[in-house]
Short mmCIF file of C-alpha atoms and ligand atoms in Angstrom, two decimals:
data_model
loop_
_atom_site.label_atom_id
_atom_site.label_comp_id
_atom_site.label_asym_id
_atom_site.label_seq_id
_atom_site.Cartn_x
_atom_site.Cartn_y
_atom_site.Cartn_z
CA MET A 231 61.67 81.60 113.14
CA ASP A 232 60.31 83.17 115.96
CA LYS A 233 56.27 83.87 116.63
CA ILE A 234 54.35 85.99 118.47
CA LEU A 235 50.97 85.21 120.04
CA VAL A 236 48.16 87.69 120.94
CA ARG A 237 45.34 87.12 122.76
CA GLY A 238 43.01 90.14 122.07
CA GLY A 239 40.48 91.91 124.69
CA ARG A 240 42.61 93.32 127.33
CA PRO A 241 42.64 97.19 127.52
CA LEU A 242 46.38 98.78 128.06
CA SER A 243 47.31 100.85 131.53
CA GLY A 244 50.75 101.68 132.40
CA ASP A 245 54.19 103.54 131.06
CA ILE A 246 55.93 102.10 128.22
CA VAL A 247 59.40 103.52 127.58
CA ILE A 248 60.17 104.83 124.08
CA GLY A 249 63.62 103.78 122.54
CA GLY A 250 65.88 105.98 120.52
CA ALA A 251 64.90 106.24 116.97
CA LYS A 252 66.07 103.64 114.52
CA ASN A 253 65.73 106.18 111.42
CA ALA A 254 68.21 108.61 113.50
CA SER A 255 70.42 106.03 114.49
CA LEU A 256 71.21 104.72 111.30
CA PRO A 257 72.34 108.10 109.53
CA LEU A 258 74.03 108.90 112.78
CA MET A 259 75.86 105.88 112.96
CA THR A 260 77.50 106.70 109.16
CA ALA A 261 78.15 110.31 110.25
CA GLY A 262 81.02 108.33 112.78
CA MET A 263 82.56 107.85 109.84
CA LEU A 264 82.98 111.13 108.63
CA THR A 265 85.72 111.84 111.25
CA ASP A 266 88.45 109.42 112.53
CA ALA A 267 87.76 110.98 116.08
CA ARG A 268 85.17 109.21 118.30
CA LEU A 269 81.68 109.79 118.02
CA THR A 270 79.49 108.66 120.94
CA LEU A 271 76.11 107.85 120.80
CA THR A 272 73.82 107.10 123.50
CA ASN A 273 70.03 105.92 123.30
CA VAL A 274 70.93 103.34 120.88
CA PRO A 275 67.93 101.11 120.29
CA ARG A 276 68.81 97.23 120.68
CA LEU A 277 67.74 96.31 116.85
CA ALA A 278 68.69 94.03 114.20
CA ASP A 279 69.11 96.97 111.77
CA ILE A 280 71.71 98.45 114.22
CA ALA A 281 73.84 95.34 114.22
CA THR A 282 74.10 95.37 110.55
CA MET A 283 74.71 98.86 110.49
CA SER A 284 78.01 98.05 112.92
CA ALA A 285 78.68 95.31 110.87
CA LEU A 286 78.94 97.40 107.45
CA ILE A 287 80.64 100.37 109.25
CA SER A 288 83.20 98.03 110.94
CA GLN A 289 84.06 96.07 107.38
CA HIS A 290 84.98 99.55 106.18
CA GLY A 291 87.56 99.40 108.78
CA VAL A 292 85.97 102.10 111.18
CA ALA A 293 85.89 100.80 114.69
CA VAL A 294 82.11 100.30 116.29
CA GLU A 295 82.39 99.57 120.04
CA VAL A 296 78.91 98.63 121.99
CA ARG A 297 78.86 99.37 125.77
CA GLY A 298 76.27 99.07 128.43
CA GLY A 299 72.36 99.19 128.47
CA THR A 300 69.74 96.88 128.87
CA VAL A 301 67.43 95.43 126.51
CA GLY A 302 63.88 97.68 126.60
CA GLY A 303 65.52 99.79 129.50
CA ASN A 304 65.46 103.62 129.21
CA ASP A 305 69.06 103.42 129.99
CA GLY A 306 69.67 102.73 125.92
CA ARG A 307 72.78 101.76 125.11
CA THR A 308 76.05 103.20 123.96
CA LEU A 309 77.93 103.48 120.56
CA SER A 310 81.50 104.65 119.66
CA ILE A 311 82.09 104.72 116.64
CA GLY A 312 85.53 106.24 114.89
CA GLY A 313 88.91 105.55 113.16
CA ALA A 314 90.74 105.23 109.95
CA ILE A 315 88.53 103.96 106.82
CA SER A 316 90.68 100.94 105.02
CA ASN A 317 88.14 99.61 102.78
CA THR A 318 85.84 101.38 100.65
CA GLU A 319 83.40 98.54 99.53
CA ALA A 320 79.95 98.34 100.68
CA PRO A 321 79.10 94.47 99.62
CA TYR A 322 75.97 93.40 98.27
CA ASP A 323 75.49 90.91 101.47
CA ILE A 324 74.90 93.51 103.66
CA VAL A 325 73.51 96.02 101.58
CA ARG A 326 70.67 93.73 100.46
CA LYS A 327 69.49 93.24 104.13
CA MET A 328 69.23 96.55 104.58
CA ARG A 329 68.73 99.72 102.20
CA ALA A 330 69.83 102.31 104.50
CA SER A 331 73.41 100.83 103.54
CA ILE A 332 73.51 103.34 101.22
CA LEU A 333 73.81 106.06 104.06
CA VAL A 334 77.81 104.91 103.76
CA LEU A 335 78.11 106.64 100.39
CA GLY A 336 78.07 110.28 101.11
CA PRO A 337 80.91 109.77 104.51
CA LEU A 338 83.09 107.51 102.19
CA LEU A 339 83.02 110.11 99.20
CA ALA A 340 83.59 113.05 101.68
CA ARG A 341 86.37 111.53 103.73
CA VAL A 342 88.51 109.54 101.24
CA GLY A 343 87.15 110.84 97.72
CA GLU A 344 85.99 107.12 96.63
CA ALA A 345 83.37 104.49 97.12
CA ARG A 346 81.97 101.13 95.71
CA VAL A 347 78.48 100.71 97.40
CA SER A 348 76.01 97.82 96.19
CA LEU A 349 72.86 99.58 94.65
CA PRO A 350 70.45 98.35 97.49
CA GLY A 351 67.80 96.53 95.24
CA GLY A 352 64.29 97.11 95.88
CA CYS A 353 62.17 96.00 99.26
CA ALA A 354 59.05 94.51 100.08
CA ILE A 355 57.27 98.32 100.26
CA GLY A 356 58.83 99.40 96.58
CA THR A 357 61.71 99.91 94.17
CA ARG A 358 63.22 102.12 96.25
CA PRO A 359 65.58 104.00 93.76
CA ILE A 360 68.76 106.26 94.99
CA ASP A 361 68.92 108.36 91.79
CA LEU A 362 68.12 111.44 94.09
CA HIS A 363 71.19 110.76 96.02
CA LEU A 364 73.47 110.13 93.18
CA LYS A 365 72.68 113.27 91.45
CA GLY A 366 73.28 115.33 94.57
CA LEU A 367 76.56 113.86 95.19
CA GLU A 368 77.09 114.26 91.46
CA GLN A 369 76.49 118.34 91.56
CA MET A 370 79.42 118.36 94.50
CA GLY A 371 81.60 117.00 91.72
CA ALA A 372 81.37 113.13 92.23
CA GLU A 373 82.14 111.31 89.42
CA ILE A 374 79.59 108.11 89.52
CA ALA A 375 79.12 105.07 87.20
CA LEU A 376 76.79 102.27 87.62
CA ASP A 377 78.00 98.46 86.99
CA GLY A 378 77.47 95.03 87.99
CA GLY A 379 74.90 95.89 90.61
CA TYR A 380 77.31 98.55 92.11
CA VAL A 381 77.81 102.32 92.58
CA ASN A 382 81.41 103.11 91.68
CA ALA A 383 82.03 106.66 93.10
CA LYS A 384 85.00 108.80 92.66
CA ALA A 385 85.85 112.36 94.10
CA PRO A 386 89.52 112.73 92.95
CA ARG A 387 89.75 116.39 93.57
CA GLY A 388 87.52 115.99 96.81
CA LEU A 389 83.98 117.59 96.80
CA HIS A 390 82.72 121.15 96.32
CA GLY A 391 79.64 122.77 97.54
CA ALA A 392 76.71 123.26 95.21
CA THR A 393 73.06 124.24 95.37
CA ILE A 394 70.77 121.35 95.07
CA VAL A 395 67.01 121.22 94.69
CA LEU A 396 65.70 117.69 95.43
CA PRO A 397 62.45 117.23 93.07
CA PHE A 398 61.14 114.98 96.23
CA ALA A 399 61.93 115.51 99.71
CA SER A 400 63.73 112.34 100.21
CA VAL A 401 65.03 111.46 103.61
CA GLY A 402 67.96 109.48 102.70
CA ALA A 403 68.84 111.80 99.90
CA THR A 404 68.74 114.50 102.45
CA GLU A 405 70.97 112.79 104.43
CA ASN A 406 73.41 111.53 102.25
CA ILE A 407 74.34 115.15 100.61
CA LEU A 408 73.91 116.53 103.99
CA MET A 409 77.07 114.61 105.15
CA ALA A 410 79.17 114.79 102.67
CA ALA A 411 78.50 118.52 102.52
CA THR A 412 79.97 119.01 105.83
CA LEU A 413 83.68 118.31 104.51
CA ALA A 414 82.96 119.54 100.85
CA ASP A 415 85.47 122.53 99.84
CA GLY A 416 82.73 125.60 100.05
CA GLN A 417 79.16 126.03 100.46
CA THR A 418 76.25 123.89 99.67
CA VAL A 419 72.62 124.97 99.40
CA LEU A 420 70.37 122.23 99.76
CA ALA A 421 66.75 123.18 98.54
CA ASN A 422 63.46 120.96 99.36
CA ALA A 423 65.58 118.84 102.35
CA ALA A 424 63.34 116.59 104.22
CA ARG A 425 62.26 118.02 107.48
CA GLU A 426 61.87 114.76 109.27
CA PRO A 427 62.81 114.80 113.08
CA GLU A 428 65.66 112.46 112.17
CA ILE A 429 67.43 114.72 109.81
CA GLY A 430 67.42 117.75 113.07
CA ASP A 431 68.82 115.13 114.96
CA LEU A 432 71.86 114.46 112.53
CA VAL A 433 72.11 117.88 111.87
CA ALA A 434 72.44 118.89 115.73
CA CYS A 435 75.28 116.01 116.00
CA LEU A 436 77.03 117.23 112.99
CA ILE A 437 77.00 120.85 114.30
CA ALA A 438 78.28 119.13 117.80
CA MET A 439 81.13 117.59 115.74
CA GLY A 440 81.96 120.90 114.17
CA ALA A 441 80.02 121.07 110.91
CA ARG A 442 78.68 124.56 110.07
CA ILE A 443 75.08 124.03 109.04
CA GLU A 444 72.19 126.19 109.09
CA GLY A 445 68.41 125.88 108.43
CA ALA A 446 67.89 123.26 111.05
CA GLY A 447 64.17 122.09 110.86
CA THR A 448 63.20 123.51 107.60
CA ASP A 449 63.32 122.68 104.07
CA ARG A 450 66.42 124.76 103.21
CA LEU A 451 69.58 123.63 104.53
CA THR A 452 73.09 125.71 103.93
CA ILE A 453 76.24 123.88 104.63
CA GLU A 454 79.92 125.63 104.80
CA GLY A 455 82.47 122.92 104.57
CA VAL A 456 85.22 122.30 107.08
CA LYS A 457 88.23 120.53 106.77
CA ARG A 458 87.54 118.07 109.27
CA LEU A 459 84.84 117.20 112.10
CA HIS A 460 85.89 116.34 115.83
CA ALA A 461 84.79 114.05 118.55
CA ALA A 462 81.30 114.41 120.02
CA THR A 463 78.58 112.93 122.15
CA HIS A 464 74.97 113.00 120.80
CA GLU A 465 72.21 111.20 122.50
CA ILE A 466 69.52 110.10 119.99
CA VAL A 467 66.41 111.56 119.62
CA ALA A 468 63.01 109.43 120.89
CA ASP A 469 61.57 107.00 118.30
CA ARG A 470 58.31 108.88 116.57
CA ILE A 471 57.21 105.79 114.72
CA GLU A 472 57.61 103.72 118.05
CA THR A 473 55.50 106.26 119.60
CA ALA A 474 52.95 106.39 117.08
CA THR A 475 52.80 102.44 116.93
CA PHE A 476 52.18 102.60 120.83
CA ALA A 477 49.40 105.54 120.14
CA CYS A 478 47.74 103.13 117.82
CA ALA A 479 47.62 99.86 120.35
CA ALA A 480 46.08 102.24 123.21
CA ALA A 481 43.77 103.25 120.44
CA ILE A 482 42.68 100.01 119.40
CA ALA A 483 42.86 97.84 122.69
CA GLY A 484 41.17 100.89 124.50
CA GLY A 485 42.58 102.45 127.86
CA SER A 486 44.99 104.69 128.44
CA VAL A 487 48.53 104.58 128.56
CA ARG A 488 51.99 106.86 129.08
CA LEU A 489 54.71 107.10 126.51
CA LEU A 490 57.94 108.07 128.54
CA GLY A 491 60.33 110.01 126.11
CA GLY A 492 57.77 110.66 123.40
CA ARG A 493 57.64 114.28 121.91
CA LEU A 494 54.12 115.53 120.57
CA GLU A 495 55.95 118.09 118.47
CA HIS A 496 57.48 115.13 116.48
CA LEU A 497 53.98 113.12 115.68
CA GLY A 498 52.91 115.75 113.09
CA ALA A 499 49.34 114.98 111.95
CA VAL A 500 49.13 111.51 113.75
CA VAL A 501 47.90 113.68 116.84
CA SER A 502 45.03 115.28 115.06
CA THR A 503 44.37 112.45 113.17
CA LEU A 504 44.00 110.45 116.33
CA ALA A 505 42.12 113.08 117.82
CA GLN A 506 39.51 112.89 115.07
CA ALA A 507 39.34 108.89 115.44
CA GLY A 508 38.34 109.67 119.28
CA VAL A 509 42.16 109.32 120.96
CA GLU A 510 43.56 112.07 122.71
CA ILE A 511 47.27 112.52 123.09
CA THR A 512 48.64 115.23 125.34
CA GLN A 513 52.04 116.07 126.76
CA ASP A 514 52.40 115.30 130.11
CA GLY A 515 56.06 116.19 131.43
CA ASP A 516 58.36 114.10 129.27
CA ALA A 517 55.86 111.73 128.42
CA LEU A 518 52.76 111.60 126.07
CA ALA A 519 49.59 110.77 127.70
CA VAL A 520 47.45 109.00 125.19
CA ARG A 521 43.70 107.73 126.28
CA ARG A 522 40.87 106.47 123.98
CA LEU A 523 38.03 108.28 124.88
CA ASN A 524 35.00 106.44 124.07
CA GLY A 525 34.81 104.88 120.62
CA LEU A 526 36.81 104.92 117.43
CA HIS A 527 35.47 106.79 114.58
CA GLY A 528 36.91 106.54 110.86
CA VAL A 529 38.91 108.97 109.70
CA ASP A 530 40.78 109.72 106.58
CA ALA A 531 44.28 110.21 106.00
CA MET A 532 47.32 110.43 103.12
CA THR A 533 51.09 109.96 104.52
CA GLU A 534 53.27 113.07 103.18
CA PRO A 535 56.48 114.32 104.19
CA TYR A 536 57.12 115.62 107.64
CA PRO A 537 54.72 116.98 109.48
CA GLY A 538 52.35 115.24 107.35
CA PHE A 539 50.89 111.83 108.63
CA PRO A 540 54.06 109.34 108.17
CA THR A 541 54.06 106.52 105.64
CA ASP A 542 55.90 104.37 108.59
CA ALA A 543 52.54 104.72 110.94
CA GLN A 544 50.28 103.84 108.13
CA ALA A 545 49.99 100.31 108.82
CA GLN A 546 49.35 100.83 112.37
CA PHE A 547 46.75 103.25 111.62
CA MET A 548 45.09 101.19 109.19
CA ALA A 549 44.37 98.06 111.94
CA VAL A 550 42.91 101.10 113.86
CA MET A 551 40.70 102.08 111.38
CA ALA A 552 40.02 98.25 110.79
CA VAL A 553 37.78 98.50 114.37
CA ALA A 554 36.30 101.95 113.71
CA GLU A 555 32.89 103.05 113.69
CA GLY A 556 32.17 103.98 109.91
CA ALA A 557 34.62 104.07 106.89
CA SER A 558 38.31 105.63 106.28
CA MET A 559 40.02 106.53 103.06
CA LEU A 560 44.03 105.79 103.70
CA THR A 561 46.26 107.01 100.75
CA GLU A 562 49.85 106.02 100.34
CA ASN A 563 51.69 108.71 98.79
CA ILE A 564 55.48 107.87 99.42
CA PHE A 565 55.98 104.11 98.59
CA GLU A 566 53.99 102.44 95.60
CA ASN A 567 53.54 99.16 97.47
CA ARG A 568 52.77 99.68 101.27
CA PHE A 569 49.48 97.62 101.55
CA MET A 570 50.90 94.08 102.26
CA HIS A 571 49.39 94.26 105.64
CA VAL A 572 45.89 94.56 103.91
CA PRO A 573 45.22 90.99 103.06
CA GLU A 574 46.44 89.43 106.37
CA LEU A 575 44.55 91.95 108.02
CA THR A 576 41.40 90.90 105.71
CA ARG A 577 42.34 87.48 107.11
CA MET A 578 41.38 88.57 110.27
CA GLY A 579 37.84 89.93 109.39
CA ALA A 580 39.11 93.43 108.46
CA ASN A 581 36.84 94.68 105.68
CA ILE A 582 39.37 96.62 103.35
CA ASN A 583 39.18 97.29 99.69
CA VAL A 584 42.47 98.62 97.87
CA HIS A 585 41.93 100.94 94.57
CA GLY A 586 45.55 102.14 93.41
CA SER A 587 47.44 104.09 96.31
CA SER A 588 44.48 104.05 98.40
CA ALA A 589 42.31 101.91 100.67
CA ILE A 590 39.02 102.00 101.76
CA VAL A 591 38.76 100.66 105.25
CA ARG A 592 35.33 99.97 106.73
CA GLY A 593 35.15 99.19 110.40
CA VAL A 594 33.95 95.78 111.72
CA LEU A 595 32.45 95.63 115.06
CA ARG A 596 35.27 92.62 115.86
CA LEU A 597 38.08 91.14 114.20
CA SER A 598 38.93 87.63 114.59
CA GLY A 599 42.58 85.93 115.50
CA ALA A 600 44.15 83.93 113.03
CA GLN A 601 47.47 82.89 111.72
CA VAL A 602 49.07 85.60 109.77
CA MET A 603 52.33 86.44 108.20
CA ALA A 604 54.64 89.58 108.78
CA THR A 605 55.60 91.03 105.20
CA ASP A 606 57.98 94.26 106.16
CA LEU A 607 58.72 95.92 109.67
CA ARG A 608 55.64 98.21 109.66
CA ALA A 609 52.86 95.65 108.55
CA SER A 610 54.41 93.38 111.01
CA VAL A 611 53.24 95.67 113.85
CA SER A 612 50.10 96.47 112.58
CA LEU A 613 49.17 92.76 112.90
CA ILE A 614 50.13 92.85 116.55
CA LEU A 615 48.21 95.60 116.76
CA ALA A 616 45.14 93.79 115.31
CA GLY A 617 45.38 91.05 117.88
CA LEU A 618 45.11 92.89 120.52
CA ALA A 619 41.54 93.81 119.64
CA ALA A 620 40.82 90.65 118.03
CA GLN A 621 38.45 87.89 119.32
CA GLY A 622 40.79 84.74 120.10
CA GLU A 623 44.04 83.86 119.18
CA THR A 624 46.48 85.46 116.61
CA THR A 625 49.87 84.22 115.81
CA VAL A 626 51.95 86.58 113.95
CA ASN A 627 54.96 84.52 112.15
CA ARG A 628 58.35 85.98 110.58
CA VAL A 629 58.61 88.17 113.29
CA TYR A 630 62.35 89.10 112.30
CA HIS A 631 60.74 91.86 110.26
CA LEU A 632 59.68 93.06 113.53
CA ASP A 633 62.76 92.64 115.15
CA ARG A 634 64.56 94.70 112.42
CA GLY A 635 63.07 98.25 113.96
CA TYR A 636 61.28 97.31 117.51
CA GLU A 637 62.97 96.58 120.45
CA ALA A 638 61.32 94.10 122.79
CA VAL A 639 57.64 95.08 121.76
CA GLU A 640 56.17 91.98 123.32
CA ARG A 641 58.18 92.73 126.65
CA LYS A 642 56.39 96.56 126.20
CA LEU A 643 53.17 95.56 125.55
CA ALA A 644 52.54 92.69 127.92
CA ALA A 645 53.91 95.43 131.05
CA VAL A 646 51.15 97.33 130.06
CA GLY A 647 48.55 94.36 130.15
CA ALA A 648 48.22 92.79 126.58
CA ASP A 649 47.89 89.07 126.75
CA ILE A 650 51.19 88.61 124.52
CA GLU A 651 54.01 86.24 124.31
CA ARG A 652 57.19 85.30 121.74
CA VAL A 653 57.56 81.87 121.09
CA ALA A 654 60.94 80.72 119.82
CA GLY A 655 60.41 79.07 116.39
C1 EPZ B 192 63.65 106.79 105.10
O1 EPZ B 192 63.45 105.74 103.71
C2 EPZ B 192 63.07 105.91 106.16
N1 EPZ B 192 64.21 105.22 106.38
C3 EPZ B 192 61.81 105.17 105.86
O2 EPZ B 192 61.58 104.21 107.08
C4 EPZ B 192 60.83 105.91 105.97
O3 EPZ B 192 59.55 105.46 105.05
C5 EPZ B 192 61.04 107.15 104.46
O4 EPZ B 192 62.18 107.81 104.90
C6 EPZ B 192 60.01 107.89 104.35
O5 EPZ B 192 59.98 108.83 105.72
C7 EPZ B 192 65.28 105.02 107.20
O6 EPZ B 192 65.55 106.61 107.46
C8 EPZ B 192 66.32 104.32 107.33
P1 EPZ B 192 62.74 108.56 101.19
P2 EPZ B 192 64.41 106.59 102.63
O7 EPZ B 192 64.14 108.68 100.31
O8 EPZ B 192 65.31 107.86 103.03
C9 EPZ B 192 61.46 107.94 96.47
C10 EPZ B 192 60.92 102.46 108.50
O9 EPZ B 192 59.83 101.72 108.23
N2 EPZ B 192 62.88 108.32 96.00
O10 EPZ B 192 62.29 109.70 101.63
O11 EPZ B 192 64.17 105.26 101.74
C11 EPZ B 192 61.31 106.38 97.25
O12 EPZ B 192 61.18 105.84 96.07
C12 EPZ B 192 61.46 102.78 106.71
O13 EPZ B 192 61.52 102.52 109.17
C13 EPZ B 192 63.63 108.37 95.09
O14 EPZ B 192 62.93 108.10 93.65
O15 EPZ B 192 62.91 107.17 102.18
C14 EPZ B 192 60.22 106.66 97.93
O16 EPZ B 192 59.06 106.66 96.97
C15 EPZ B 192 60.75 102.17 105.71
N3 EPZ B 192 64.62 108.47 94.73
C16 EPZ B 192 60.32 108.14 98.41
O17 EPZ B 192 61.22 108.50 97.37
C17 EPZ B 192 65.62 108.88 95.59
O18 EPZ B 192 66.71 109.14 95.30
C18 EPZ B 192 60.89 108.39 100.04
O19 EPZ B 192 61.87 107.82 99.91
C19 EPZ B 192 65.32 108.46 96.72
C20 EPZ B 192 63.69 108.27 97.22
#
């Protein structure tokens, strides 16, 4: 298994290209199953999760062609998706590797009226139920039974529109219901819908495919079903979590970087939170300029649905707070177990105490390099960030977690001055 070595103490300076968003790419790929015409996606990041989703969609019989692009370059990579569905089962051995596999459920039901999708099971950060996905689809006429660890869903008479109120603004439930509604008979109103920029990107792509959707960017989506969707080409939105990650890298290492493709309005509360911590982020043309002004100050933060502070940036921000002056209380409101990076940061000398869903971080003068273990995608990258500020060498093991969601992160950081390398294990 590969590992990443980081030797701390070097400030960052230069430009970093932000890739297409992982969490937009995955639902956009399953949107390609809504039509046998071809959906062309550009600016697709080169990630393990994209390869897993390509394999999943292909085994449903839908062709996924890969074209062009270079790793870490800003030309991204182009996928072309489309074709008839010949298999409606999403098997456990693929779904267990990537929870976003559940996003084939809505398209399968909408397109062919049946689906047998393995329950994703939990993951490191929580039980991750899908009850809101299933309840919404049932309101649209799907008959759903669970057996043998699988969701068996049928809509023999097709799906019909419904008024659905989500008790929680679930990103995945919003995406599954939205995609199903584009081909349902009649109008669907989805209230308390998630408003993450990835949802807006999915709405824009579906409209380009001929869907009739109103309310993009708001928590109320109104969808008029149509008979079929047609071919389209869509450029995937820049990854706001990758953007937040590299902003935290500049914060913890010091210096200033320009994040090419980053969008201020997609960072939500990250901007104000980092500003309070002593890091300035400004839009500079089609890039974001990130600069640590003086020292870092402890700031409290609570993770919330967009535009609140994103849960996917909580681990990265905690690494920054570990070396800030003063204390910080970080509260994780979205997932029930998203503090696996705490014991590893503590091994590097961080002073962190977890009380339920809150972690009290007391800044220390300096972290020390150590052997640490990646446990999930965002925890992995928070350890690399900590290594940028640590004295000595940090070895991050099990970086396959990292490869699920970050393209060439060590190369991007090395290009702006970090002393970092990947070692094949
Ligand atoms: C998406 O996961 C993202 N994944 C996650 O990113 C992200 O952390 C999350 O949204 C929140 O922003 C993708 O987009 C592929 P949710 P998702 O449904 O859709 C509960 C990363 O690191 N819930 O908004 O699974 C759930 O347990 C990943 O890139 C239900 O109870 O998130 C969780 O506590 C991690 N029932 C909360 O809602 C349901 O039916 C948020 O879940 C669905 C969700």
